[in-house]
Tab-separated table of C-alpha atoms in Angstrom:
chain	number	residue	atom	x	y	z
A	1	MET	CA	-19.605	-38.467	32.664
A	2	LYS	CA	-20.848	-37.376	29.171
A	3	ALA	CA	-23.596	-39.471	29.357
A	4	LYS	CA	-24.883	-37.851	32.667
A	5	ALA	CA	-24.493	-34.455	30.796
A	6	ILE	CA	-26.582	-35.533	27.899
A	7	MET	CA	-29.361	-36.971	30.196
A	8	THR	CA	-29.153	-33.668	32.217
A	9	GLY	CA	-29.556	-31.907	28.728
A	10	LEU	CA	-32.457	-34.049	27.726
A	11	TRP	CA	-34.434	-33.272	31.054
A	12	GLY	CA	-33.583	-29.822	30.375
A	13	LEU	CA	-35.276	-30.032	26.978
A	14	LEU	CA	-38.381	-31.602	28.638
A	15	VAL	CA	-38.553	-28.765	31.098
A	16	PHE	CA	-37.943	-25.898	28.430
A	17	THR	CA	-40.665	-27.565	26.167
A	18	ALA	CA	-43.583	-27.836	28.982
A	19	PRO	CA	-46.011	-25.056	28.658
A	20	THR	CA	-45.315	-22.046	30.692
A	21	LEU	CA	-47.216	-19.046	31.320
A	22	ALA	CA	-44.076	-16.738	32.093
A	23	ASP	CA	-42.242	-16.983	28.817
A	24	PRO	CA	-43.816	-16.060	25.364
A	25	PRO	CA	-43.796	-18.831	22.712
A	26	LEU	CA	-40.897	-17.050	21.006
A	27	ALA	CA	-38.625	-17.297	24.206
A	28	THR	CA	-39.544	-20.819	24.839
A	29	THR	CA	-38.876	-21.907	21.276
A	30	GLU	CA	-35.537	-20.046	21.183
A	31	LYS	CA	-34.422	-21.766	24.489
A	32	THR	CA	-35.504	-25.150	23.007
A	33	TYR	CA	-33.737	-24.617	19.790
A	34	ARG	CA	-30.607	-23.496	21.675
A	35	LEU	CA	-30.703	-26.566	23.977
A	36	LEU	CA	-30.943	-28.809	21.116
A	37	GLN	CA	-28.086	-27.277	19.343
A	38	THR	CA	-25.919	-27.841	22.747
A	39	ILE	CA	-27.157	-31.485	22.868
A	40	SER	CA	-26.274	-32.230	19.190
A	41	SER	CA	-22.761	-30.851	19.683
A	42	GLN	CA	-22.271	-32.804	22.932
A	43	LEU	CA	-23.462	-36.034	21.022
A	44	GLN	CA	-21.049	-35.005	18.279
A	45	GLU	CA	-18.186	-34.455	20.696
A	46	VAL	CA	-18.972	-38.020	22.193
A	47	GLN	CA	-19.205	-39.710	18.634
A	48	THR	CA	-15.883	-38.320	17.868
A	49	SER	CA	-14.333	-40.350	20.873
A	50	PHE	CA	-15.457	-43.590	19.099
A	51	THR	CA	-13.096	-44.834	16.055
A	52	PRO	CA	-14.786	-45.070	12.859
A	53	SER	CA	-14.419	-49.018	12.738
A	54	GLU	CA	-15.846	-49.367	16.113
A	55	SER	CA	-19.362	-50.932	15.787
A	56	THR	CA	-20.429	-51.159	19.272
A	57	PRO	CA	-23.857	-51.021	20.318
A	58	ALA	CA	-23.205	-47.595	22.281
A	59	ALA	CA	-21.664	-46.322	18.832
A	60	THR	CA	-24.703	-47.230	17.047
A	61	ALA	CA	-27.149	-45.862	19.673
A	62	LEU	CA	-25.122	-42.792	19.603
A	63	ALA	CA	-25.334	-42.333	15.815
A	64	LYS	CA	-29.117	-42.946	15.954
A	65	ALA	CA	-29.765	-40.492	18.935
A	66	ARG	CA	-27.648	-37.974	17.081
A	67	GLU	CA	-29.773	-38.362	13.971
A	68	GLN	CA	-33.021	-37.869	16.112
A	69	VAL	CA	-31.648	-34.704	17.684
A	70	ARG	CA	-30.834	-33.402	14.239
A	71	ILE	CA	-34.454	-34.227	12.934
A	72	VAL	CA	-35.842	-32.476	15.945
A	73	ALA	CA	-33.410	-29.403	15.679
A	74	ALA	CA	-34.498	-29.194	11.985
A	75	HIS	CA	-38.421	-29.024	12.934
A	76	CYS	CA	-37.760	-26.636	15.851
A	77	CYS	CA	-35.710	-24.326	13.560
A	78	ARG	CA	-38.700	-23.957	11.562
A	79	ASP	CA	-40.849	-23.420	14.435
A	80	LEU	CA	-38.685	-20.770	15.880
A	81	TYR	CA	-38.802	-18.998	12.140
A	82	VAL	CA	-42.595	-19.173	12.500
A	83	ALA	CA	-42.613	-17.914	15.942
A	84	GLN	CA	-40.375	-14.847	15.167
A	85	LEU	CA	-42.597	-14.021	12.263
A	86	THR	CA	-45.571	-14.295	14.338
A	87	ALA	CA	-43.787	-11.924	16.836
A	88	ALA	CA	-43.006	-9.534	13.917
A	89	LYS	CA	-46.655	-9.512	12.834
A	90	ALA	CA	-47.999	-8.892	16.580
A	91	ALA	CA	-45.329	-5.806	16.769
A	92	LEU	CA	-46.330	-4.474	13.514
A	93	ALA	CA	-49.825	-4.619	14.688
A	94	ARG	CA	-49.178	-2.478	17.636
A	95	ASN	CA	-47.199	-0.011	15.331
A	96	ASP	CA	-43.934	-1.088	16.967
A	97	ARG	CA	-41.749	-1.008	13.631
A	98	GLN	CA	-38.486	-1.174	15.371
A	99	GLN	CA	-39.641	-4.344	17.231
A	100	GLY	CA	-41.284	-6.011	14.253
A	101	LEU	CA	-37.962	-5.100	12.308
A	102	HIS	CA	-35.839	-6.570	14.634
A	103	HIS	CA	-37.992	-10.007	14.840
A	104	LEU	CA	-37.884	-10.047	10.997
A	105	ARG	CA	-34.298	-9.805	10.865
A	106	LYS	CA	-33.844	-12.600	13.424
A	107	ALA	CA	-36.209	-14.533	11.231
A	108	ASP	CA	-34.042	-14.237	8.393
A	109	GLU	CA	-30.963	-14.940	10.311
A	110	THR	CA	-32.957	-18.139	11.826
A	111	LEU	CA	-33.997	-19.381	8.324
A	112	SER	CA	-30.539	-18.927	6.971
A	113	GLY	CA	-29.200	-21.159	9.575
A	114	CYS	CA	-31.898	-23.835	9.479
A	115	PRO	CA	-30.703	-27.144	8.281
A	116	VAL	CA	-32.172	-28.463	5.174
A	117	PRO	CA	-34.269	-31.784	5.912
A	118	SER	CA	-32.736	-34.707	4.073
A	119	ASP	CA	-36.154	-35.973	2.930
A	120	PRO	CA	-38.219	-32.708	2.156
A	121	GLU	CA	-41.877	-32.935	3.148
A	122	PRO	CA	-44.466	-32.528	0.422
A	123	GLU	CA	-45.873	-29.108	0.276
A	124	HIS	CA	-49.496	-30.189	-0.502
A	125	ASP	CA	-52.214	-31.986	1.699
A	126	HIS	CA	-51.989	-35.562	1.839
A	127	GLN	CA	-55.841	-35.706	1.034
A	128	GLU	CA	-56.794	-37.874	-1.799
A	129	SER	CA	-58.427	-36.227	-4.791
A	130	GLY	CA	-61.873	-37.163	-5.831
A	131	LYS	CA	-60.696	-38.912	-8.975
A	132	GLU	CA	-58.236	-41.137	-6.582
A	133	ALA	CA	-61.246	-41.887	-4.092
A	134	VAL	CA	-63.269	-43.220	-6.844
A	135	ALA	CA	-60.413	-45.264	-8.340
A	136	ARG	CA	-59.746	-46.785	-4.913
A	137	ARG	CA	-63.442	-47.951	-4.702
């Protein structure tokens, strides 16, 4: 039963992440993030039904799936933050201060709730410098 619910959630994720013309990017990103949170909590609920010493293939697969959902949720959280900032910028460009402030507050709330990635990505480009290119030759 729980596996069916998880599969339904994963199919829903695919539907929500498909490009749509009706929803603006912010609404779609919010829906995707909420769905990922729901899937994560369902996976956690199922995982707690296994005993800690149980090392079945199902328990291993479940732990791996939960970690993958956690990673995707962290990336989606940052995407939601960027979408909210973009919406705030668009509102402020239209001189809609109230809507701009609303989006900025939501962005702040989102950022404070984003999980910290376990292995932070470097903040610089991965392009090699001229000296590194010469040294490699």
